[in-house]
Short mmCIF file of C-alpha atoms and ligand atoms in Angstrom, two decimals:
data_model
loop_
_atom_site.label_atom_id
_atom_site.label_comp_id
_atom_site.label_asym_id
_atom_site.label_seq_id
_atom_site.Cartn_x
_atom_site.Cartn_y
_atom_site.Cartn_z
CA MET A 20 -78.55 8.87 -147.89
CA ALA A 21 -76.19 7.37 -150.44
CA LEU A 22 -77.86 3.98 -149.97
CA ARG A 23 -81.29 5.57 -150.42
CA LEU A 24 -80.19 7.19 -153.68
CA TRP A 25 -78.70 3.97 -154.98
CA LEU A 26 -81.86 1.98 -154.16
CA SER A 27 -84.01 4.64 -155.84
CA LEU A 28 -81.88 4.46 -158.95
CA LEU A 29 -82.20 0.69 -159.05
CA VAL A 30 -85.99 0.90 -158.78
CA TRP A 31 -86.21 3.47 -161.53
CA VAL A 32 -83.83 1.64 -163.90
CA ASN A 33 -85.91 -1.48 -163.41
CA PHE A 34 -89.20 0.34 -163.92
CA LEU A 35 -88.12 2.26 -166.99
CA GLY A 36 -87.24 -1.04 -168.59
CA ILE A 37 -83.80 0.10 -169.58
CA GLY A 38 -82.21 -2.66 -171.52
CA LYS A 39 -85.56 -4.24 -172.27
CA ASP A 40 -88.09 -3.86 -175.03
CA ASP A 41 -88.54 -0.20 -176.17
CA GLU A 42 -92.31 -0.68 -176.13
CA ILE A 43 -92.32 -0.76 -172.33
CA VAL A 44 -90.70 2.65 -172.21
CA ILE A 45 -93.18 4.12 -174.73
CA ASP A 46 -96.13 2.74 -172.71
CA PHE A 47 -94.69 4.29 -169.59
CA TRP A 48 -94.30 7.78 -171.01
CA GLY A 49 -97.72 7.54 -172.57
CA SER A 50 -99.35 7.34 -169.20
CA LEU A 51 -99.28 10.76 -167.58
CA ALA A 52 -101.07 9.53 -164.47
CA THR A 53 -98.42 6.87 -163.89
CA PHE A 54 -95.68 9.41 -164.40
CA LYS A 55 -97.18 11.79 -161.83
CA LEU A 56 -97.53 8.98 -159.32
CA LEU A 57 -93.94 7.88 -159.78
CA ALA A 58 -92.76 11.49 -159.56
CA LYS A 59 -94.35 11.62 -156.12
CA VAL A 60 -92.75 8.36 -155.06
CA LEU A 61 -89.33 9.48 -156.21
CA THR A 62 -89.67 12.87 -154.56
CA ILE A 63 -90.72 11.34 -151.28
CA THR A 64 -87.86 8.86 -151.52
CA LEU A 65 -85.30 11.55 -152.14
CA PHE A 66 -86.80 14.17 -149.84
CA PRO A 67 -88.67 12.44 -147.07
CA PRO A 68 -90.68 14.76 -144.85
CA ASN A 69 -89.31 16.03 -141.57
CA ILE A 70 -85.73 16.32 -142.79
CA LYS A 71 -84.13 19.40 -141.31
CA GLY A 72 -83.46 22.14 -143.79
CA ILE A 73 -85.99 21.01 -146.35
CA ASP A 74 -89.25 22.91 -146.48
CA THR A 75 -91.57 20.19 -147.63
CA LYS A 76 -94.29 22.71 -148.44
CA LYS A 77 -92.13 24.11 -151.22
CA ILE A 78 -91.65 20.86 -153.06
CA GLY A 79 -94.60 21.32 -155.38
CA GLY A 80 -97.22 20.25 -152.88
CA LEU A 81 -96.37 16.65 -153.66
CA PHE A 82 -96.42 15.49 -150.08
CA LEU A 83 -99.45 14.08 -148.45
CA ALA A 84 -101.45 16.57 -146.42
CA GLN A 85 -101.27 16.46 -142.64
CA LEU A 86 -103.54 17.06 -139.68
CA TYR A 87 -102.06 19.60 -137.26
CA PHE A 88 -103.20 20.23 -133.71
CA LYS A 89 -101.84 23.52 -132.36
CA TYR A 90 -102.80 23.96 -128.76
CA GLY A 91 -102.11 26.65 -126.21
CA ALA A 92 -103.48 28.11 -122.97
CA MET A 93 -105.92 31.01 -122.94
CA ASN A 94 -104.61 34.19 -124.59
CA SER A 95 -101.64 32.44 -126.15
CA GLY A 96 -102.33 34.03 -129.53
CA LYS A 97 -104.03 31.15 -131.30
CA SER A 98 -106.49 33.36 -133.19
CA ILE A 99 -103.70 35.74 -134.24
CA ASP A 100 -101.77 32.77 -135.56
CA ILE A 101 -104.81 31.59 -137.53
CA LEU A 102 -105.29 35.00 -139.14
CA LYS A 103 -101.60 35.15 -139.97
CA VAL A 104 -101.57 31.70 -141.59
CA ALA A 105 -104.71 32.52 -143.59
CA HIS A 106 -103.14 35.77 -144.77
CA ASN A 107 -99.96 33.99 -145.84
CA TYR A 108 -101.87 31.51 -147.97
CA GLU A 109 -104.15 34.12 -149.52
CA GLU A 110 -101.24 36.41 -150.31
CA GLN A 111 -100.12 33.66 -152.69
CA ALA A 112 -103.62 33.37 -154.22
CA LYS A 113 -104.24 30.11 -152.33
CA PRO A 114 -107.72 30.12 -150.78
CA VAL A 115 -108.30 28.66 -147.34
CA LEU A 116 -111.43 27.81 -145.40
CA LEU A 117 -111.86 29.13 -141.85
CA MET A 118 -114.14 27.33 -139.42
CA THR A 119 -115.00 27.76 -135.76
CA SER A 120 -117.26 26.18 -133.17
CA HIS A 121 -120.78 27.33 -132.42
CA VAL A 122 -119.91 27.07 -128.72
CA ASP A 123 -117.62 30.06 -128.80
CA THR A 124 -119.70 33.01 -127.67
CA ARG A 125 -117.03 35.59 -127.15
CA THR A 126 -117.28 37.13 -130.59
CA GLY A 127 -120.67 36.09 -131.89
CA ARG A 128 -121.34 33.27 -134.30
CA GLY A 129 -118.94 32.69 -137.13
CA LYS A 130 -116.06 34.97 -136.23
CA ILE A 131 -112.41 34.39 -135.55
CA ALA A 132 -111.27 37.45 -133.65
CA SER A 133 -107.89 38.32 -132.20
CA ARG A 134 -107.33 40.52 -129.19
CA ILE A 135 -105.48 42.98 -131.36
CA GLY A 136 -108.69 43.84 -133.18
CA ILE A 137 -108.48 41.88 -136.42
CA GLU A 138 -111.28 39.47 -137.20
CA ARG A 139 -112.52 37.25 -140.01
CA ASP A 140 -115.74 35.44 -140.82
CA ALA A 141 -115.69 31.70 -140.35
CA VAL A 142 -118.04 28.84 -141.15
CA VAL A 143 -119.70 27.64 -137.96
CA ILE A 144 -119.54 24.00 -136.92
CA ASP A 145 -122.49 22.67 -134.93
CA GLU A 146 -123.57 19.13 -134.05
CA GLU A 147 -125.09 18.54 -137.50
CA THR A 148 -122.22 19.90 -139.57
CA ASP A 149 -120.61 17.53 -142.07
CA ILE A 150 -117.17 19.08 -142.50
CA VAL A 151 -116.17 16.77 -145.35
CA GLN A 152 -119.30 17.64 -147.32
CA ILE A 153 -118.79 21.38 -146.80
CA VAL A 154 -115.27 21.13 -148.21
CA LYS A 155 -116.46 19.00 -151.15
CA ASP A 156 -119.25 21.47 -151.94
CA LEU A 157 -116.97 24.48 -152.12
CA PRO A 158 -116.96 26.07 -155.58
CA HIS A 159 -113.17 26.27 -155.61
CA LYS A 160 -110.18 24.34 -154.36
CA ILE A 161 -108.81 25.22 -150.92
CA TYR A 162 -105.20 24.81 -149.87
CA CYS A 163 -105.81 24.56 -146.15
CA LEU A 164 -108.66 24.11 -143.68
CA ILE A 165 -108.05 26.15 -140.52
CA LEU A 166 -110.17 25.76 -137.39
CA ASP A 167 -110.42 27.82 -134.23
CA GLU A 168 -111.84 26.57 -130.90
CA ALA A 169 -111.06 23.00 -131.90
CA GLN A 170 -111.40 21.85 -128.28
CA PHE A 171 -115.17 22.02 -128.74
CA LEU A 172 -115.24 19.59 -131.66
CA SER A 173 -116.87 16.23 -131.19
CA LYS A 174 -115.11 12.94 -131.83
CA LYS A 175 -117.14 12.68 -135.04
CA HIS A 176 -115.86 16.03 -136.29
CA VAL A 177 -112.23 15.19 -135.58
CA HIS A 178 -112.68 12.02 -137.61
CA GLN A 179 -114.08 14.16 -140.43
CA LEU A 180 -110.96 16.33 -140.27
CA ALA A 181 -108.88 13.17 -140.70
CA GLN A 182 -111.02 12.35 -143.77
CA VAL A 183 -110.35 15.78 -145.25
CA VAL A 184 -106.63 15.10 -144.88
CA ASP A 185 -106.55 11.47 -145.99
CA GLU A 186 -109.18 11.45 -148.71
CA LEU A 187 -109.28 15.01 -150.04
CA ARG A 188 -105.55 15.55 -149.44
CA ILE A 189 -106.08 18.96 -147.91
CA PRO A 190 -103.97 20.05 -144.89
CA VAL A 191 -105.98 20.79 -141.76
CA MET A 192 -104.74 23.07 -138.95
CA ALA A 193 -106.85 22.82 -135.79
CA TYR A 194 -106.20 25.36 -133.03
CA GLY A 195 -107.56 25.10 -129.52
CA LEU A 196 -107.11 24.66 -125.81
CA LYS A 197 -105.85 21.32 -124.56
CA ASN A 198 -107.23 21.24 -121.00
CA ASP A 199 -110.24 22.85 -119.38
CA PHE A 200 -110.32 24.81 -116.10
CA GLN A 201 -110.53 21.54 -114.14
CA ASN A 202 -107.47 20.35 -115.99
CA ASN A 203 -109.31 17.70 -117.96
CA LEU A 204 -108.89 17.25 -121.70
CA PHE A 205 -111.65 18.61 -123.90
CA GLU A 206 -113.26 16.00 -126.17
CA GLY A 207 -111.99 17.61 -129.34
CA SER A 208 -108.48 18.05 -127.90
CA ARG A 209 -108.28 14.46 -126.73
CA GLU A 210 -109.25 13.19 -130.21
CA LEU A 211 -106.85 15.58 -131.91
CA LEU A 212 -104.01 14.47 -129.66
CA LEU A 213 -104.75 10.91 -130.77
CA PHE A 214 -105.35 11.59 -134.46
CA ALA A 215 -103.07 14.49 -135.41
CA ASP A 216 -99.98 13.95 -137.50
CA LYS A 217 -98.28 16.95 -135.92
CA ILE A 218 -98.85 18.40 -132.45
CA GLU A 219 -97.46 21.83 -131.62
CA GLU A 220 -97.65 23.98 -128.53
CA ILE A 221 -98.30 27.70 -128.82
CA LYS A 222 -96.58 29.14 -125.79
CA THR A 223 -97.36 31.98 -123.45
CA ILE A 224 -96.34 32.90 -119.92
CA CYS A 225 -98.15 32.60 -116.62
CA TRP A 226 -100.29 35.52 -115.51
CA PHE A 227 -98.34 35.64 -112.23
CA CYS A 228 -94.78 34.59 -113.01
CA PRO A 229 -92.38 34.12 -115.90
CA LYS A 230 -93.00 30.37 -116.21
CA LYS A 231 -94.79 28.84 -119.17
CA ALA A 232 -98.57 28.77 -118.80
CA THR A 233 -99.92 25.27 -119.24
CA MET A 234 -103.29 25.57 -117.49
CA ASN A 235 -106.37 27.79 -117.48
CA LEU A 236 -107.58 29.29 -114.22
CA ARG A 237 -111.29 30.08 -114.16
CA MET A 238 -112.13 33.19 -112.21
CA ALA A 239 -115.54 34.27 -110.95
CA ASP A 240 -115.95 37.48 -108.98
CA GLY A 241 -112.25 37.59 -108.39
CA ARG A 242 -112.02 34.10 -106.96
CA PRO A 243 -110.54 30.96 -108.50
CA VAL A 244 -113.10 28.30 -109.45
CA TYR A 245 -112.33 24.58 -109.77
CA THR A 246 -115.78 23.04 -110.12
CA GLY A 247 -118.75 23.49 -112.44
CA GLU A 248 -119.72 22.90 -116.04
CA GLN A 249 -116.90 22.54 -118.55
CA ILE A 250 -118.50 25.10 -120.85
CA GLN A 251 -120.09 28.09 -119.13
CA ILE A 252 -122.23 30.13 -121.49
CA GLY A 253 -123.12 33.67 -120.69
CA GLY A 254 -121.45 33.76 -117.31
CA ASN A 255 -119.18 36.41 -115.89
CA GLU A 256 -116.21 34.06 -115.68
CA SER A 257 -112.84 34.86 -117.05
CA TYR A 258 -109.89 32.62 -117.72
CA TRP A 259 -106.23 33.31 -117.06
CA PRO A 260 -103.27 31.37 -118.43
CA VAL A 261 -101.23 30.09 -115.51
CA CYS A 262 -98.39 27.71 -114.69
CA ARG A 263 -99.02 24.58 -112.62
CA LYS A 264 -97.86 26.17 -109.38
CA HIS A 265 -100.19 29.15 -109.72
CA TYR A 266 -103.06 26.98 -110.98
CA LEU A 267 -102.94 25.07 -107.73
CA ASN A 268 -102.05 28.07 -105.54
CA PRO A 269 -102.85 31.43 -107.11
CA PRO A 270 -101.74 34.36 -104.97
CA LEU A 271 -104.75 35.47 -102.88
CA ASP A 272 -105.41 38.50 -100.72
CA GLU A 273 -106.90 38.32 -97.23
CA ARG A 274 -110.43 38.14 -98.69
CA GLY A 275 -109.60 35.07 -100.77
CA LYS A 276 -109.56 37.05 -104.01
CA VAL A 277 -106.82 36.58 -106.54
CA LEU A 278 -104.28 39.34 -106.43
CA ALA A 279 -104.39 41.30 -109.64
CA PRO A 280 -101.24 40.69 -111.62
CA SER A 281 -99.00 43.68 -111.61
CA LEU A 282 -95.54 44.58 -112.77
CA ASP A 283 -94.44 44.07 -109.17
CA ARG A 284 -94.35 40.30 -108.99
CA SER A 285 -92.34 40.09 -105.79
CA HIS A 286 -95.23 38.23 -104.12
CA VAL A 287 -94.74 35.24 -106.41
CA GLY A 288 -91.07 34.73 -105.76
CA SER A 289 -88.17 35.01 -108.11
CA ASP A 290 -88.50 32.00 -110.35
CA GLU A 291 -86.29 31.93 -113.37
CA ALA A 292 -88.16 32.33 -116.63
CA ASP A 293 -88.74 29.09 -118.47
CA GLU A 294 -87.41 28.82 -121.93
CA LEU A 295 -90.45 29.48 -124.08
ZN1 ZN B 3 -96.88 30.99 -112.47
#
C-alpha cells in the first residue's frame, strides 16, 4: 500500500507540473473534464475495488459499473432480493429499471412477484427487445438495471447487458436459475457465467434435507421428471429445490410418488446441515 501511495504521488507531481512552467498548471485546472478523469484514476489507485472494508459503492459512484449474475435454485428468494434492492435504491431517490422475461408465466406478463405477496411491474424482454435502446430512451437516468428470470435471456441479450455496463456505465444485476431440471445450463445463465464481473449464489436448503439446494427437481403428478422440454408452458409441473443426492434419488413411496416433505425427515437420514 505504501508503494502504491508513493507511485501515485510521483504520477501526480509529474502531471501537475510542479517545478515546471506555471502555465501547465493553469491549463490543467482550466479543464474540468481532465480533472474529473484524473480524480477517478486517483481514487481507483488509492481505493481499488474489492478491498475488504471499503464499500466501493459509497465512493461517489466513481467506479466502473459491473455486471452481476446472482443465481439460485427455485424458491431461493431471488424475487424478494430484487424487490429489496430496488427499494433500497429508490429510498435514496435513485431510480432503477426492472425487467423480466416474457417466458415467465407464473405471474402474468411484466411482473416481478415474490412468494410473500409483494410484486412490481417490470419491462418485458422478448426476442425483439433491444435492452440498450430501452435504457437509452428512458426519460431519466437510472442507477441500476435489475432483471428477473435471467436464465431465459438469449446470448444477444446478455451481450446487450454487457453494453449497458461498459458503454452506459450502469450497473446490471441479473437474477436467475443456473441449471434446468435436467441439470443443464440455461442459455442466459451460461452467457452470464461467462460475461459477468461478479457471480453470487443465493442459497436455500433442500426440500428433503438440511443440505444446500443446488438443483431443481421437476415434479409432475407427484413423480419426478427428468426428460422433456426445458421450458414447459402451461403445464401442471412444479419445481422443488433439492441437493444433488435428492435430485438423483428423491424419497419415493411404494407407488413411485415423491414423499411429501414434512417436519419428520427421518426418512432422509441425519445429514449435518451444510453451511449456507
Ligand atoms: Zn437433500
